[in-house]
C-alpha positions as a printed NumPy array, in Angstrom:
array([[  46.964, -137.946,  -63.256],
       [  45.673, -137.549,  -66.505],
       [  48.224, -136.907,  -69.73 ],
       [  49.405, -133.366,  -70.305],
       [  48.396, -131.7  ,  -73.495],
       [  51.854, -131.748,  -75.17 ],
       [  52.331, -135.099,  -74.518],
       [  49.013, -136.055,  -76.471],
       [  50.324, -134.242,  -79.304],
       [  53.679, -136.018,  -79.237],
       [  51.866, -139.384,  -79.127],
       [  50.323, -138.397,  -82.854],
       [  53.386, -136.344,  -84.339],
       [  52.026, -134.198,  -87.523],
       [  52.855, -135.366,  -90.93 ],
       [  55.659, -132.776,  -91.613],
       [  57.644, -134.811,  -88.577],
       [  57.943, -137.791,  -90.656],
       [  60.521, -136.992,  -92.689],
       [  63.898, -137.248,  -91.42 ],
       [  64.783, -133.757,  -91.947],
       [  61.623, -132.213,  -90.106],
       [  62.377, -131.096,  -86.424],
       [  59.918, -132.008,  -83.623],
       [  57.604, -129.59 ,  -81.578],
       [  59.216, -131.104,  -78.71 ],
       [  62.661, -130.298,  -79.615],
       [  63.914, -128.467,  -76.35 ],
       [  65.072, -125.173,  -78.813],
       [  61.327, -125.055,  -79.915],
       [  59.148, -126.03 ,  -76.749],
       [  61.196, -125.491,  -74.272],
       [  61.883, -122.141,  -71.765],
       [  62.898, -119.07 ,  -73.877],
       [  64.742, -117.199,  -71.285],
       [  66.652, -119.847,  -68.887],
       [  70.489, -119.927,  -69.566],
       [  72.577, -122.741,  -69.572],
       [  75.13 , -122.632,  -66.809],
       [  78.288, -121.229,  -67.505],
       [  81.583, -120.59 ,  -65.952],
       [  80.224, -117.111,  -63.831],
       [  77.622, -119.668,  -61.992],
       [  80.831, -119.983,  -59.712],
       [  80.3  , -116.672,  -58.934],
       [  76.512, -116.351,  -58.726],
       [  74.669, -119.266,  -59.01 ],
       [  71.632, -119.555,  -61.054],
       [  70.554, -122.506,  -58.863],
       [  69.857, -120.187,  -55.965],
       [  66.811, -118.628,  -57.843],
       [  64.157, -120.491,  -56.845],
       [  62.298, -119.29 ,  -59.893],
       [  64.971, -121.373,  -61.932],
       [  65.329, -124.319,  -59.755],
       [  61.38 , -124.698,  -60.327],
       [  61.896, -124.221,  -64.638],
       [  64.598, -126.943,  -64.556],
       [  63.209, -129.648,  -62.615],
       [  60.192, -129.205,  -64.601],
       [  62.492, -129.45 ,  -67.956],
       [  64.173, -132.874,  -66.196],
       [  60.454, -134.059,  -66.1  ],
       [  59.601, -133.135,  -69.461],
       [  62.706, -135.112,  -70.236],
       [  61.351, -138.26 ,  -68.515],
       [  58.047, -137.953,  -70.789],
       [  59.979, -138.041,  -73.662],
       [  62.621, -141.152,  -72.875],
       [  59.55 , -142.863,  -72.909],
       [  58.301, -141.935,  -75.827],
       [  61.93 , -142.147,  -77.214],
       [  61.628, -145.723,  -76.314],
       [  58.32 , -146.249,  -78.107],
       [  59.708, -144.977,  -81.455],
       [  62.933, -146.774,  -81.17 ],
       [  65.221, -143.394,  -81.201],
       [  68.511, -143.682,  -79.795],
       [  70.351, -141.53 ,  -77.464],
       [  72.091, -139.809,  -80.821],
       [  68.504, -138.904,  -82.054],
       [  66.381, -138.984,  -79.01 ],
       [  64.623, -136.195,  -78.193],
       [  65.24 , -136.662,  -74.064],
       [  68.294, -135.78 ,  -73.816],
       [  68.372, -132.196,  -74.386],
       [  65.858, -131.549,  -71.789],
       [  68.97 , -132.569,  -69.375],
       [  72.152, -131.889,  -71.094],
       [  71.37 , -128.305,  -71.478],
       [  71.722, -127.923,  -67.621],
       [  75.295, -130.033,  -67.388],
       [  73.395, -133.192,  -66.507],
       [  73.749, -136.99 ,  -67.789],
       [  71.282, -139.653,  -67.384],
       [  72.718, -142.357,  -64.52 ],
       [  69.783, -144.321,  -64.294],
       [  66.093, -145.151,  -66.169],
       [  63.41 , -146.452,  -64.019],
       [  61.917, -149.278,  -65.884],
       [  58.751, -150.686,  -65.229],
       [  59.416, -154.623,  -65.163],
       [  55.744, -155.297,  -65.842],
       [  55.864, -153.425,  -68.952],
       [  59.16 , -152.4  ,  -69.725],
       [  57.97 , -148.876,  -69.787],
       [  60.369, -145.971,  -68.205],
       [  58.483, -143.739,  -65.186],
       [  61.711, -141.883,  -64.334],
       [  64.897, -141.511,  -64.295],
       [  67.888, -140.86 ,  -61.917],
       [  70.015, -137.448,  -63.416],
       [  73.489, -136.394,  -62.321],
       [  75.615, -133.481,  -62.546],
       [  77.791, -134.022,  -65.722],
       [  81.436, -133.222,  -64.292],
       [  82.884, -133.695,  -68.036],
       [  80.086, -131.8  ,  -69.85 ],
       [  80.916, -128.952,  -67.293],
       [  84.571, -129.124,  -67.731],
       [  84.228, -128.32 ,  -71.352],
       [  82.478, -125.361,  -70.856],
       [  85.243, -124.294,  -67.972],
       [  83.129, -125.102,  -65.021],
       [  85.32 , -126.921,  -62.465],
       [  82.943, -128.03 ,  -60.341],
       [  78.81 , -127.648,  -59.408],
       [  77.884, -124.587,  -58.675],
       [  76.148, -123.661,  -55.27 ],
       [  72.812, -125.086,  -54.639],
       [  72.641, -127.376,  -57.782],
       [  71.624, -130.968,  -56.643],
       [  74.425, -133.589,  -57.299],
       [  71.423, -135.73 ,  -58.277],
       [  67.731, -135.569,  -59.507],
       [  65.128, -138.173,  -59.396],
       [  62.706, -137.404,  -61.967],
       [  59.268, -139.247,  -62.106],
       [  56.743, -138.802,  -64.941],
       [  52.622, -139.09 ,  -65.111],
       [  50.196, -140.769,  -67.176],
       [  50.761, -141.535,  -70.939],
       [  47.745, -142.327,  -72.937],
       [  49.763, -144.1  ,  -75.277],
       [  49.307, -148.273,  -75.884],
       [  52.393, -149.772,  -74.623],
       [  52.081, -147.973,  -71.135],
       [  48.821, -147.095,  -70.701],
       [  47.614, -150.26 ,  -68.766],
       [  50.265, -149.547,  -65.902],
       [  49.541, -145.812,  -65.796],
       [  45.99 , -146.085,  -65.4  ],
       [  46.317, -149.064,  -63.128],
       [  48.622, -146.563,  -60.692],
       [  46.201, -144.15 ,  -61.532],
       [  43.288, -145.885,  -60.023],
       [  45.17 , -147.149,  -57.143],
       [  45.625, -144.166,  -55.86 ],
       [  42.018, -143.221,  -56.324],
       [  40.669, -145.841,  -54.587],
       [  43.21 , -145.985,  -51.707],
       [  44.859, -142.409,  -51.537],
       [  48.505, -144.57 ,  -51.983],
       [  50.654, -145.702,  -54.106],
       [  52.841, -147.638,  -51.357],
       [  51.433, -151.147,  -53.182],
       [  53.219, -150.181,  -57.017],
       [  56.238, -151.378,  -58.137],
       [  57.24 , -148.219,  -59.179],
       [  57.197, -146.86 ,  -55.788],
       [  59.546, -149.753,  -54.677],
       [  61.878, -148.479,  -57.599],
       [  61.538, -144.694,  -56.96 ],
       [  62.575, -145.046,  -53.178],
       [  65.221, -147.276,  -53.715],
       [  66.578, -145.168,  -56.363],
       [  65.96 , -141.746,  -53.936],
       [  67.474, -143.801,  -50.79 ],
       [  70.593, -144.612,  -52.901],
       [  71.195, -141.236,  -54.454],
       [  70.882, -140.032,  -50.727],
       [  73.431, -142.621,  -49.681],
       [  75.46 , -141.634,  -51.971],
       [  75.475, -137.985,  -51.976],
       [  73.911, -136.583,  -48.834],
       [  70.32 , -136.035,  -48.955],
       [  71.233, -131.867,  -48.992],
       [  72.431, -132.898,  -52.641],
       [  69.709, -134.662,  -53.799],
       [  65.927, -133.692,  -55.354],
       [  63.1  , -135.631,  -56.42 ],
       [  60.4  , -134.18 ,  -58.666],
       [  57.33 , -135.187,  -60.524],
       [  54.491, -134.397,  -62.697],
       [  50.679, -135.596,  -62.218],
       [  50.909, -139.188,  -61.075],
       [  54.915, -138.614,  -60.609],
       [  54.351, -136.097,  -58.185],
       [  51.698, -138.099,  -56.295],
       [  55.088, -140.879,  -56.104],
       [  57.684, -138.057,  -55.625],
       [  55.268, -136.662,  -52.528],
       [  54.886, -140.332,  -51.22 ],
       [  58.386, -141.615,  -51.613],
       [  60.14 , -138.177,  -50.15 ],
       [  57.454, -138.958,  -47.04 ],
       [  58.957, -142.106,  -46.826],
       [  62.125, -140.834,  -46.434],
       [  61.424, -137.969,  -44.237],
       [  59.896, -141.014,  -41.751],
       [  63.251, -142.153,  -41.465],
       [  65.039, -139.009,  -40.817],
       [  66.3  , -138.324,  -44.446],
       [  65.021, -135.   ,  -45.8  ],
       [  65.471, -134.212,  -49.285],
       [  64.487, -131.382,  -51.78 ],
       [  60.884, -132.47 ,  -53.017],
       [  59.105, -130.519,  -56.488],
       [  55.763, -132.012,  -57.516],
       [  53.755, -130.328,  -59.615],
       [  49.609, -131.042,  -60.221],
       [  49.851, -133.599,  -57.828],
       [  46.587, -135.812,  -57.711],
       [  44.331, -134.704,  -54.959],
       [  41.64 , -136.692,  -55.527],
       [  40.734, -140.165,  -54.234],
       [  37.735, -142.033,  -52.636],
       [  39.948, -143.021,  -49.811],
       [  40.52 , -139.456,  -48.503],
       [  36.989, -138.096,  -49.085],
       [  35.896, -141.136,  -46.77 ],
       [  38.216, -140.48 ,  -44.232],
       [  37.265, -136.651,  -44.398],
       [  33.643, -137.831,  -43.617],
       [  34.745, -139.376,  -40.589],
       [  36.978, -136.618,  -39.457],
       [  33.765, -134.17 ,  -40.055],
       [  31.45 , -136.776,  -38.14 ],
       [  33.966, -137.541,  -35.622],
       [  33.92 , -133.731,  -34.881],
       [  30.159, -133.42 ,  -34.871],
       [  29.684, -135.996,  -32.387],
       [  32.642, -134.819,  -30.081],
       [  30.448, -131.36 ,  -29.709],
       [  27.2  , -133.443,  -29.129],
       [  29.182, -135.587,  -26.426],
       [  30.285, -132.348,  -24.824],
       [  26.668, -131.023,  -24.685],
       [  25.609, -134.034,  -22.764],
       [  24.999, -134.043,  -18.854],
       [  28.809, -135.786,  -17.306],
       [  30.678, -134.865,  -20.421],
       [  33.294, -132.775,  -18.628],
       [  36.21 , -131.742,  -19.669],
       [  37.41 , -134.704,  -21.115],
       [  34.953, -135.228,  -23.644],
       [  35.405, -131.396,  -24.534],
       [  39.136, -132.225,  -25.165],
       [  38.411, -135.384,  -27.646],
       [  35.928, -133.243,  -29.761],
       [  38.483, -131.368,  -31.664],
       [  42.158, -129.479,  -31.481],
       [  43.943, -132.255,  -33.245],
       [  45.221, -130.169,  -35.866],
       [  46.496, -127.446,  -33.665],
       [  48.399, -129.91 ,  -31.743],
       [  49.404, -131.521,  -34.958],
       [  50.861, -128.655,  -35.969],
       [  52.163, -127.677,  -32.341],
       [  53.614, -130.758,  -32.402],
       [  55.739, -129.913,  -35.655],
       [  57.756, -127.578,  -34.102],
       [  58.649, -129.81 ,  -31.215],
       [  59.247, -132.946,  -33.192],
       [  61.893, -130.854,  -35.706],
       [  60.151, -132.494,  -38.43 ],
       [  59.86 , -129.189,  -40.281],
       [  63.238, -129.621,  -41.666],
       [  61.132, -131.615,  -44.831],
       [  59.095, -129.054,  -46.769],
       [  57.92 , -130.202,  -50.072],
       [  57.172, -127.536,  -52.945],
       [  53.676, -127.898,  -54.31 ],
       [  52.616, -126.433,  -57.591],
       [  48.85 , -126.197,  -58.107],
       [  46.776, -124.647,  -60.779],
       [  43.479, -124.103,  -59.372],
       [  41.678, -124.526,  -62.834],
       [  43.054, -128.287,  -62.937],
       [  40.514, -130.369,  -61.023],
       [  43.21 , -133.388,  -60.256],
       [  44.931, -131.248,  -57.838],
       [  42.918, -128.029,  -57.035],
       [  41.978, -129.66 ,  -53.761],
       [  44.627, -129.086,  -52.121],
       [  44.046, -125.147,  -52.312],
       [  40.994, -126.02 ,  -50.218],
       [  41.581, -123.431,  -46.735],
       [  42.16 , -125.114,  -42.883],
       [  42.113, -122.308,  -40.407],
       [  42.079, -119.438,  -42.922],
       [  44.713, -119.855,  -45.887],
       [  46.397, -117.151,  -47.246],
       [  48.316, -116.447,  -50.412],
       [  51.049, -113.928,  -50.59 ],
       [  52.698, -113.055,  -54.404],
       [  55.91 , -115.019,  -54.709],
       [  58.813, -113.065,  -55.442],
       [  60.211, -116.867,  -54.915],
       [  64.041, -116.506,  -54.803],
       [  64.189, -113.446,  -57.472],
       [  66.554, -110.869,  -56.23 ],
       [  64.357, -108.181,  -56.997],
       [  61.168, -109.966,  -56.459],
       [  58.93 , -108.415,  -53.702],
       [  56.376, -110.501,  -51.236],
       [  53.075, -108.288,  -50.933],
       [  50.416, -110.112,  -48.332],
       [  47.052, -110.519,  -50.599],
       [  45.206, -112.356,  -47.98 ],
       [  44.204, -112.881,  -44.756],
       [  45.777, -114.916,  -42.239],
       [  49.237, -114.912,  -40.336],
       [  52.176, -116.44 ,  -42.275],
       [  52.177, -119.173,  -39.52 ],
       [  56.109, -120.083,  -38.985],
       [  55.231, -124.157,  -38.616],
       [  54.293, -124.629,  -42.426],
       [  54.697, -128.369,  -43.431],
       [  54.743, -127.539,  -46.931],
       [  55.464, -124.604,  -49.383],
       [  52.488, -124.606,  -52.167],
       [  52.611, -122.04 ,  -54.836],
       [  49.413, -121.357,  -56.633],
       [  49.527, -120.165,  -60.201],
       [  47.549, -116.982,  -60.101],
       [  48.091, -116.056,  -63.86 ],
       [  48.248, -119.078,  -66.285],
       [  46.593, -121.671,  -67.928],
       [  42.651, -121.666,  -67.602],
       [  41.586, -124.487,  -69.55 ],
       [  41.784, -127.981,  -67.901],
       [  44.196, -129.456,  -70.003],
       [  46.446, -126.636,  -70.035],
       [  46.117, -126.062,  -66.741],
       [  47.263, -129.785,  -66.03 ],
       [  49.791, -129.371,  -68.55 ],
       [  54.043, -129.29 ,  -67.449],
       [  54.77 , -126.714,  -69.632],
       [  53.082, -123.819,  -67.758],
       [  55.805, -124.237,  -65.279],
       [  58.893, -123.707,  -67.356],
       [  56.98 , -120.272,  -68.568],
       [  57.693, -116.75 ,  -68.384],
       [  54.789, -115.461,  -67.892],
       [  53.355, -117.592,  -64.991],
       [  52.459, -115.594,  -61.685],
       [  52.745, -117.635,  -58.417],
       [  51.134, -116.866,  -55.141],
       [  52.953, -118.402,  -51.656],
       [  50.039, -120.205,  -50.095],
       [  50.641, -119.716,  -46.113],
       [  49.302, -121.89 ,  -43.281],
       [  47.489, -125.222,  -43.739],
       [  45.082, -126.559,  -46.384],
       [  43.617, -129.54 ,  -45.355],
       [  44.669, -131.869,  -48.022],
       [  48.022, -131.856,  -46.847],
       [  47.545, -131.611,  -43.172],
       [  45.639, -134.989,  -43.98 ],
       [  48.566, -136.39 ,  -46.167],
       [  51.559, -135.35 ,  -43.888],
       [  49.929, -135.376,  -40.591],
       [  51.83 , -138.725,  -39.704],
       [  55.186, -136.799,  -39.708],
       [  54.235, -134.396,  -37.428],
       [  51.907, -136.529,  -34.837],
       [  52.013, -135.717,  -31.413],
       [  54.549, -137.304,  -29.194],
       [  53.285, -140.279,  -26.664],
       [  53.181, -138.591,  -23.392],
       [  56.194, -138.406,  -20.715],
       [  55.373, -141.111,  -18.027],
       [  55.237, -139.612,  -14.682]])
């Protein structure tokens, strides 16, 4: 939820950038991905969007564009001189709606839609296979005066309650995502966020999944630290210990033993029964980032494998113990080779870097189980 190093630099630009002729260090051609080509007519034959690496990198670029959209507003840059449009125009998308916090006027998200006219100019008559019709991108915390208060207020909301539902931004993001799903169909819509924005993306995606609307979800460095979750974990641990104690007491019987544990296994088993596995959020974690690292806490022996991640030449090799668990509730990718210092490990730029190496975490982590448990709670027993 803390601001990434690149955006911190953007707050105080170097002296050379004060002239009108000097290029900003956050120009897409300067700061963006090096080996990520824009779509061409060839994508009609073999779409780049089918590659999971490509999807991850492009969505990360869209979120970076939202950071810059707010900074453009603060610096009074228009659409012609702004930095933000470069980060989605390169991929033939356009800004359909800016999500504005009505309390301070800050931009915290954007709805980006496939730009058919721009695509036609490059002889792309229709949207390539796999490319979303709309993407809802949500930024994280910006440590600048105009938006600092509201950003940190939502940070503290999550820290205290482990929920963002009471926020104005939650309602705005959920409304925009639902509208996009209604217009284009849930299968053609994607939501993504970084840091605090990842928390919003995960929770609005979950809210729609509860209604049976399953949109693609990509969250980068989602917040994993909260007092509410820590207390809940303590209560669950205490409950498990008390269940074991009861099973040792006289007249405990099978009822007490059954109450002592097995909730997690029952929840995982009921996932398949309820059919809720249709929603599979993608979580991108760097374990050197203490804000999101707790997502990697294993539950029942989490394993990791090297991520070919959708590349045609990618290979998957086992790197841990434990089964692959077909009843997963999230796809978590952990950076095995990436930034190690905290500010860089929490940064968004690592997720479009060419040298990042990812591992897919299999089975369940404790935090994912707790946050998504309501999606696959055991159904009530049928009446005899």
